[in-house]
Coordinates of C-alpha atoms in Angstrom, one line a residue:
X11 CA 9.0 -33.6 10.4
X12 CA 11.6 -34.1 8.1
X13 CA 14.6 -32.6 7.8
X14 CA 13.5 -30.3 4.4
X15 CA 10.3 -29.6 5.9
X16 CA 12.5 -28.3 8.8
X17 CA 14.6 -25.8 6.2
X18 CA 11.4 -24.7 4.4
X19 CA 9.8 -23.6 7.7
X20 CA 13.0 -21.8 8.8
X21 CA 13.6 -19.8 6.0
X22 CA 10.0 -18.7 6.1
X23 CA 11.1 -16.9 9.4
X24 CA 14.4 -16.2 9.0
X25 CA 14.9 -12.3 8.1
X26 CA 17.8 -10.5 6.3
X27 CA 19.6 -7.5 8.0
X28 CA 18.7 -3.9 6.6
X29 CA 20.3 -0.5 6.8
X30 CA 18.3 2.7 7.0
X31 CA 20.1 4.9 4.9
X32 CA 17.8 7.6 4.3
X33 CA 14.6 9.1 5.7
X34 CA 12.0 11.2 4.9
X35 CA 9.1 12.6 7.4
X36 CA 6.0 12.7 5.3
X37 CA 3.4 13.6 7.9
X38 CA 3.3 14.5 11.5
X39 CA 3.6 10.6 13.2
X40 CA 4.7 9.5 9.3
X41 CA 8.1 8.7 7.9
X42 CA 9.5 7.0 4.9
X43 CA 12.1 4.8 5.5
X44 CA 14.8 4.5 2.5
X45 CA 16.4 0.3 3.5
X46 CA 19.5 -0.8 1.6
X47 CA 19.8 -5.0 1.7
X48 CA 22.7 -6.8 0.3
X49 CA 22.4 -8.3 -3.0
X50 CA 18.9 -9.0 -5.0
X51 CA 15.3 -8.3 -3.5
X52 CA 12.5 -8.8 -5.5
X53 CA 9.2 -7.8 -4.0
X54 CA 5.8 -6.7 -5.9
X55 CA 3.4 -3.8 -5.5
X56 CA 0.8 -4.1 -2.7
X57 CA 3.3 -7.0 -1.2
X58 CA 4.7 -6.5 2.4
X59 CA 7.3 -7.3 4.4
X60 CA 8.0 -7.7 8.4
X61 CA 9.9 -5.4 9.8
X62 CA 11.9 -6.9 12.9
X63 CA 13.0 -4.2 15.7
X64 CA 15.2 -5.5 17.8
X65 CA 14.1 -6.0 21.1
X66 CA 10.4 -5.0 20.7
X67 CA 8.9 -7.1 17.5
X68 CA 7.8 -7.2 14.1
X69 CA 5.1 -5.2 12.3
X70 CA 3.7 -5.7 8.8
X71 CA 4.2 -2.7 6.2
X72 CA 3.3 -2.7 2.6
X73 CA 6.6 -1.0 0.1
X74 CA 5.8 2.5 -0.4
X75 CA 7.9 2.6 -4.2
X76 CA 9.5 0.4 -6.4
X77 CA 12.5 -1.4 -5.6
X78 CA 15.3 0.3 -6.7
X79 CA 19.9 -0.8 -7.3
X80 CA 22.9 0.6 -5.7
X81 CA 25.8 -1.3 -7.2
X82 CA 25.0 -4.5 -5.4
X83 CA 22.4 -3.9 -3.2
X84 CA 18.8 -3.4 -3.3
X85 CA 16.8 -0.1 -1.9
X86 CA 13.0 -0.1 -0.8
X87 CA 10.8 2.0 1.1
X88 CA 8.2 1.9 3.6
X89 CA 6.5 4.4 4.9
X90 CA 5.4 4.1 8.7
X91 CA 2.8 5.5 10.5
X92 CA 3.0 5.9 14.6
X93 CA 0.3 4.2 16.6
X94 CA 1.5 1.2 18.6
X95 CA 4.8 0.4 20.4
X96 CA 7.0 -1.0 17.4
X97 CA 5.7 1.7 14.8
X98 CA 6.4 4.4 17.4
X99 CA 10.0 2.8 17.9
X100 CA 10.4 3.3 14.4
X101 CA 8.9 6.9 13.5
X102 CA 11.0 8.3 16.7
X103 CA 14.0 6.6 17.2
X104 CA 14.9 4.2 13.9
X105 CA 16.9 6.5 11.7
X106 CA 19.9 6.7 9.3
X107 CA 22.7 4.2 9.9
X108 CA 20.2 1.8 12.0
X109 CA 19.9 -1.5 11.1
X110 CA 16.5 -3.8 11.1
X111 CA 15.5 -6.8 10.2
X112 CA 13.3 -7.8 7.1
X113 CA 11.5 -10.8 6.7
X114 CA 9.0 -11.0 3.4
X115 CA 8.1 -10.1 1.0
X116 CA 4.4 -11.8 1.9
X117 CA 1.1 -11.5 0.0
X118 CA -0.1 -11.2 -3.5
X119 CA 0.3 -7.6 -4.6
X120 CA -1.7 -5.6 -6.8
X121 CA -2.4 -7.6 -10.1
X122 CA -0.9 -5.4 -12.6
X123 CA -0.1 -7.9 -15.3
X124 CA -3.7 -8.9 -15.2
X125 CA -5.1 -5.8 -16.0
X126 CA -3.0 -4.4 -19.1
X127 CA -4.7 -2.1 -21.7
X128 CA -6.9 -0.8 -19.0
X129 CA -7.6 2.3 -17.7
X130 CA -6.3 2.7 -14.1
X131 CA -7.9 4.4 -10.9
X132 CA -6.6 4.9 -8.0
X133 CA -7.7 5.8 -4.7
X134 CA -6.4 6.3 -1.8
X135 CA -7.1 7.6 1.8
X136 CA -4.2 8.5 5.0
X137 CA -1.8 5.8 5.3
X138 CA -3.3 4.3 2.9
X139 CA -1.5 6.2 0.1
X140 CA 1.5 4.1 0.6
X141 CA 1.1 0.6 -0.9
X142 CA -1.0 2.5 -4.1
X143 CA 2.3 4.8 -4.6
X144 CA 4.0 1.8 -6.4
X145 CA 0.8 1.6 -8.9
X146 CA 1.5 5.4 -10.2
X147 CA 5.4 4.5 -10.0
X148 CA 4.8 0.9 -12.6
X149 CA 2.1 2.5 -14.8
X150 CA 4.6 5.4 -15.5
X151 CA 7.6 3.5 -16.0
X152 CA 5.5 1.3 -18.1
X153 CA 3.1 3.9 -19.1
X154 CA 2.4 2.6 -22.8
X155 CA 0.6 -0.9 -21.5
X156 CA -2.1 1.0 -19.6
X157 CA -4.6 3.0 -20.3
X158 CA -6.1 6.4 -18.5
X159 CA -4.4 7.0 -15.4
X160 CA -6.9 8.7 -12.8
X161 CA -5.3 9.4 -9.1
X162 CA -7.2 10.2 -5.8
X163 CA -5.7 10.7 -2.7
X164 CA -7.0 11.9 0.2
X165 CA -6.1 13.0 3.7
X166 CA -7.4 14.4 6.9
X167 CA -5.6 17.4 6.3
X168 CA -3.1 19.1 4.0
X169 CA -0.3 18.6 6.7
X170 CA -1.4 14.9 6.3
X171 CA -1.3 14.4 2.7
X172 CA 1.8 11.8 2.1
X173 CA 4.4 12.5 -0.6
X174 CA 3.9 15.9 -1.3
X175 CA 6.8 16.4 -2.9
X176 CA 5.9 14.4 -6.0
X177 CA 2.3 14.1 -5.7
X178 CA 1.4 17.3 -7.9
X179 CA 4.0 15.9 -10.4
X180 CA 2.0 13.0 -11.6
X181 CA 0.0 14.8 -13.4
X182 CA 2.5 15.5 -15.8
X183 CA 2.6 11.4 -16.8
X184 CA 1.0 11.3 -20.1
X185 CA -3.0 10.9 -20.1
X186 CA -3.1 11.3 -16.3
X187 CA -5.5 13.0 -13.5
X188 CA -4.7 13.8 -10.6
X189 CA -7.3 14.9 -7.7
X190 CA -6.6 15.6 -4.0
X191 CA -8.6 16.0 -1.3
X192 CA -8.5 17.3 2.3
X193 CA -11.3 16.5 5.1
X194 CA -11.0 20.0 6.3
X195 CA -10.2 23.2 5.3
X196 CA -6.6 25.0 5.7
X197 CA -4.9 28.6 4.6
X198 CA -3.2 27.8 1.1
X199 CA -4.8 24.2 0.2
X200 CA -6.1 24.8 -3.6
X201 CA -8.0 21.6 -3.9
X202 CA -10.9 19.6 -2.9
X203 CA -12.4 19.6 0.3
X204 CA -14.3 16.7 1.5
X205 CA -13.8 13.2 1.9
X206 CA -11.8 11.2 -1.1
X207 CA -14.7 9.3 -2.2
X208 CA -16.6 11.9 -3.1
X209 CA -14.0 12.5 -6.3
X210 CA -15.0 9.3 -7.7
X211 CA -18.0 11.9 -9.2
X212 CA -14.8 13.3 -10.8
X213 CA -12.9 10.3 -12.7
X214 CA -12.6 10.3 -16.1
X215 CA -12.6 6.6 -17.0
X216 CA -15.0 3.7 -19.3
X217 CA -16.3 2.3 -15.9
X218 CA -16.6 -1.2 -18.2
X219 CA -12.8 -1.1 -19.2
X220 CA -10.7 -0.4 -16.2
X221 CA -9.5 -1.4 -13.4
X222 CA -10.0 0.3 -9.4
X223 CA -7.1 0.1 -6.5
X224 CA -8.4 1.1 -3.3
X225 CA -6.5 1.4 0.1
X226 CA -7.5 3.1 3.1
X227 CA -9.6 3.2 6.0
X228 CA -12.2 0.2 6.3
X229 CA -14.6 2.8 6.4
X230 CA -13.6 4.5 3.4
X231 CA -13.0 1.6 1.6
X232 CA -16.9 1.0 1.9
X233 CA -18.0 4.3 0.8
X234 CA -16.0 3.6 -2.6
X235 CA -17.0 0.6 -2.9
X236 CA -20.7 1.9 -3.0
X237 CA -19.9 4.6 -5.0
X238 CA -18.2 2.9 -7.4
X239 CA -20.7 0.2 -8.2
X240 CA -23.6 3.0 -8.7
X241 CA -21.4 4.5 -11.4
X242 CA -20.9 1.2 -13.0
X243 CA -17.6 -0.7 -12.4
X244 CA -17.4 -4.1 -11.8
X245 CA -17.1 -5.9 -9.3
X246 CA -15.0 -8.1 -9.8
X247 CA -12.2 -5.0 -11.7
X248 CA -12.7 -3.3 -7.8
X249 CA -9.4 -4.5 -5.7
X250 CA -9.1 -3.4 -2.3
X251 CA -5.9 -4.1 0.1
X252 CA -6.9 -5.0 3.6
X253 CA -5.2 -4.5 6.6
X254 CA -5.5 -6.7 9.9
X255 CA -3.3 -7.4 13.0
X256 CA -0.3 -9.9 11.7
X257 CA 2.1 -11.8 13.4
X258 CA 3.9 -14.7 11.2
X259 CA 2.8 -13.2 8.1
X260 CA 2.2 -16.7 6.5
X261 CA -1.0 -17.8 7.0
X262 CA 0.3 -19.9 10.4
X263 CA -0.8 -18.3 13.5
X264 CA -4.3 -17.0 12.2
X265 CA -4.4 -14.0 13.7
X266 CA -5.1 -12.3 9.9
X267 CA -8.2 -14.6 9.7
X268 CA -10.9 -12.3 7.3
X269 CA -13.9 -14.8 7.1
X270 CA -12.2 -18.2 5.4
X271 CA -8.7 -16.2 4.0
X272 CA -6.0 -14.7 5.7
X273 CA -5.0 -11.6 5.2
X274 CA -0.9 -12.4 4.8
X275 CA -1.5 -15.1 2.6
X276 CA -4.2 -15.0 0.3
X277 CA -4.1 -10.9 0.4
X278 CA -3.6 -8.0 1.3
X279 CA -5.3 -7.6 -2.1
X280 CA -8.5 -9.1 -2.8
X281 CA -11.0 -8.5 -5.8
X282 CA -13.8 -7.5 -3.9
X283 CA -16.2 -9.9 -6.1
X284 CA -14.6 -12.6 -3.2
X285 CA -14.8 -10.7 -0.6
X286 CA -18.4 -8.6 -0.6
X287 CA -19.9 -11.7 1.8
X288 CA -17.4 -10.6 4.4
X289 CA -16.9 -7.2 3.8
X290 CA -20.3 -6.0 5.5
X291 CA -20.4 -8.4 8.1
X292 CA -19.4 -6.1 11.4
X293 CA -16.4 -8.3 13.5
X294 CA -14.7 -10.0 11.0

């Protein structure tokens, strides 16, 4: 291995340091981490970076908002949900004035270029929410390249819907809809009740001209997935973002391995016209 080859492997690895300086909990077990890196970061919606704890490891998670400036440096967000050792490390003990690393950003990201002058849907389910809340940020900053802007999100609970404190505000982007759901029932929640694929009878959309961004639950990525073929979008306008154990986060240790792709590298988005083969096989 030459001595280039050497570099090029190295700085696919090496991460820069990052300083929480500001956090937000969204959800019981949920928190939004605000990171400031020095200098320039350019990263994509539906891309994802490695977060480094030191002393415990890394774990994949998807940016949360577009990136934004403080005179030199560069602020993203990810929002974290508790349910292994690292992610517990960070929802209870990582907080402001910590520093972690960052290593990314990986993957594709959600092909908004590629999909100008249509209309837009959304949905999303739990943690899911997260890596779609960068689509609703980009269509409304560049609102006049898209058209119809339909948003579902869902959660298990009102107490578990992410982002409440803007959520009810995208309806006010121009020639938007915005539907929530809750699996159960709760004192003071004024909208649906029921799983988030069962608003996909509500969108108001040309099924033939728009594009669908889906993130959630395997389970309830299925579901819309059915749903929305039996009301007539295509197949190959569906885009789902998968999610799958990770360790390099560069298609080298095949961990990520979803039937011939991997996850980190040819994802986390796919059209799901590549994917349907794999997508209903149980295992993979």
């Amino acid at each position: 291995m030459g001595k280039n080859t050497e570099y090029r492997v190295q700085d696919l690895f090496s991460f820069r340091p990052a300083v929480v300086i500001g956090e937000v909990m969204e959800a019981p077990n949920v928190k939004t981490l605000y990171l400031k890196v020095e200098g320039s970061y350019s990263v994509k919606p539906g891309q994802f970076n490695m977060i480094y704890i030191f002393g415990l490891g890394e774990i994949p998670i998807s940016l949360a908002n577009l990136p934004s400036m403080i005179s030199r440096s560069t602020v993203i967000e990810h929002t974290i949900r508790s349910i292994g050792a690292v992610t517990k490390a960070v929802v209870g003990g990582v907080g402001v004035g910590s520093t972690v690393g960052l290593r990314g950003p990986y993957g594709n990201g959600w092909p908004l270029d590629g999909v100008e002058g249509m209309d837009i849907v959304v949905v999303g389910g739990g943690i899911g929410m997260a890596p779609l809340r960068p689509i609703v940020k980009y269509v409304e900053k560049y609102r006049n390249r898209y058209g119809r802007l339909n948003v579902l999100l869902g959660a298990r609970t009102p107490n578990d819907m992410l982002y409440k404190y803007e959520v009810e505000k995208y309806s006010g982007i121009p020639n938007t809809k915005i539907l929530l759901s809750s699996d159960t029932e709760a004192p003071g929640w004024r909208y649906f009740v029921g799983f988030v694929t069962n608003l996909i009878d509500y969108i108001d959309t040309d099924p033939k001209n728009s594009a669908v961004f889906v993130c959630g639950p395997e389970a309830m990525m299925k579901v819309a997935v059915k749903k929305l073929l039996s009301r007539g979008f295509k197949k190959d306008s569906i885009y789902l973002s998968l999610e799958r154990r990770m360790r390099c986060g560069v298609g080298v240790c095949g961990t990520c391995q979803f039937g011939h792709f991997f996850v980190c590298k040819d994802g986390p988005v796919f059209r799901y016209s590549y994917i349907e083969d794999y997508m209903w096989v149980e295992g993979i």
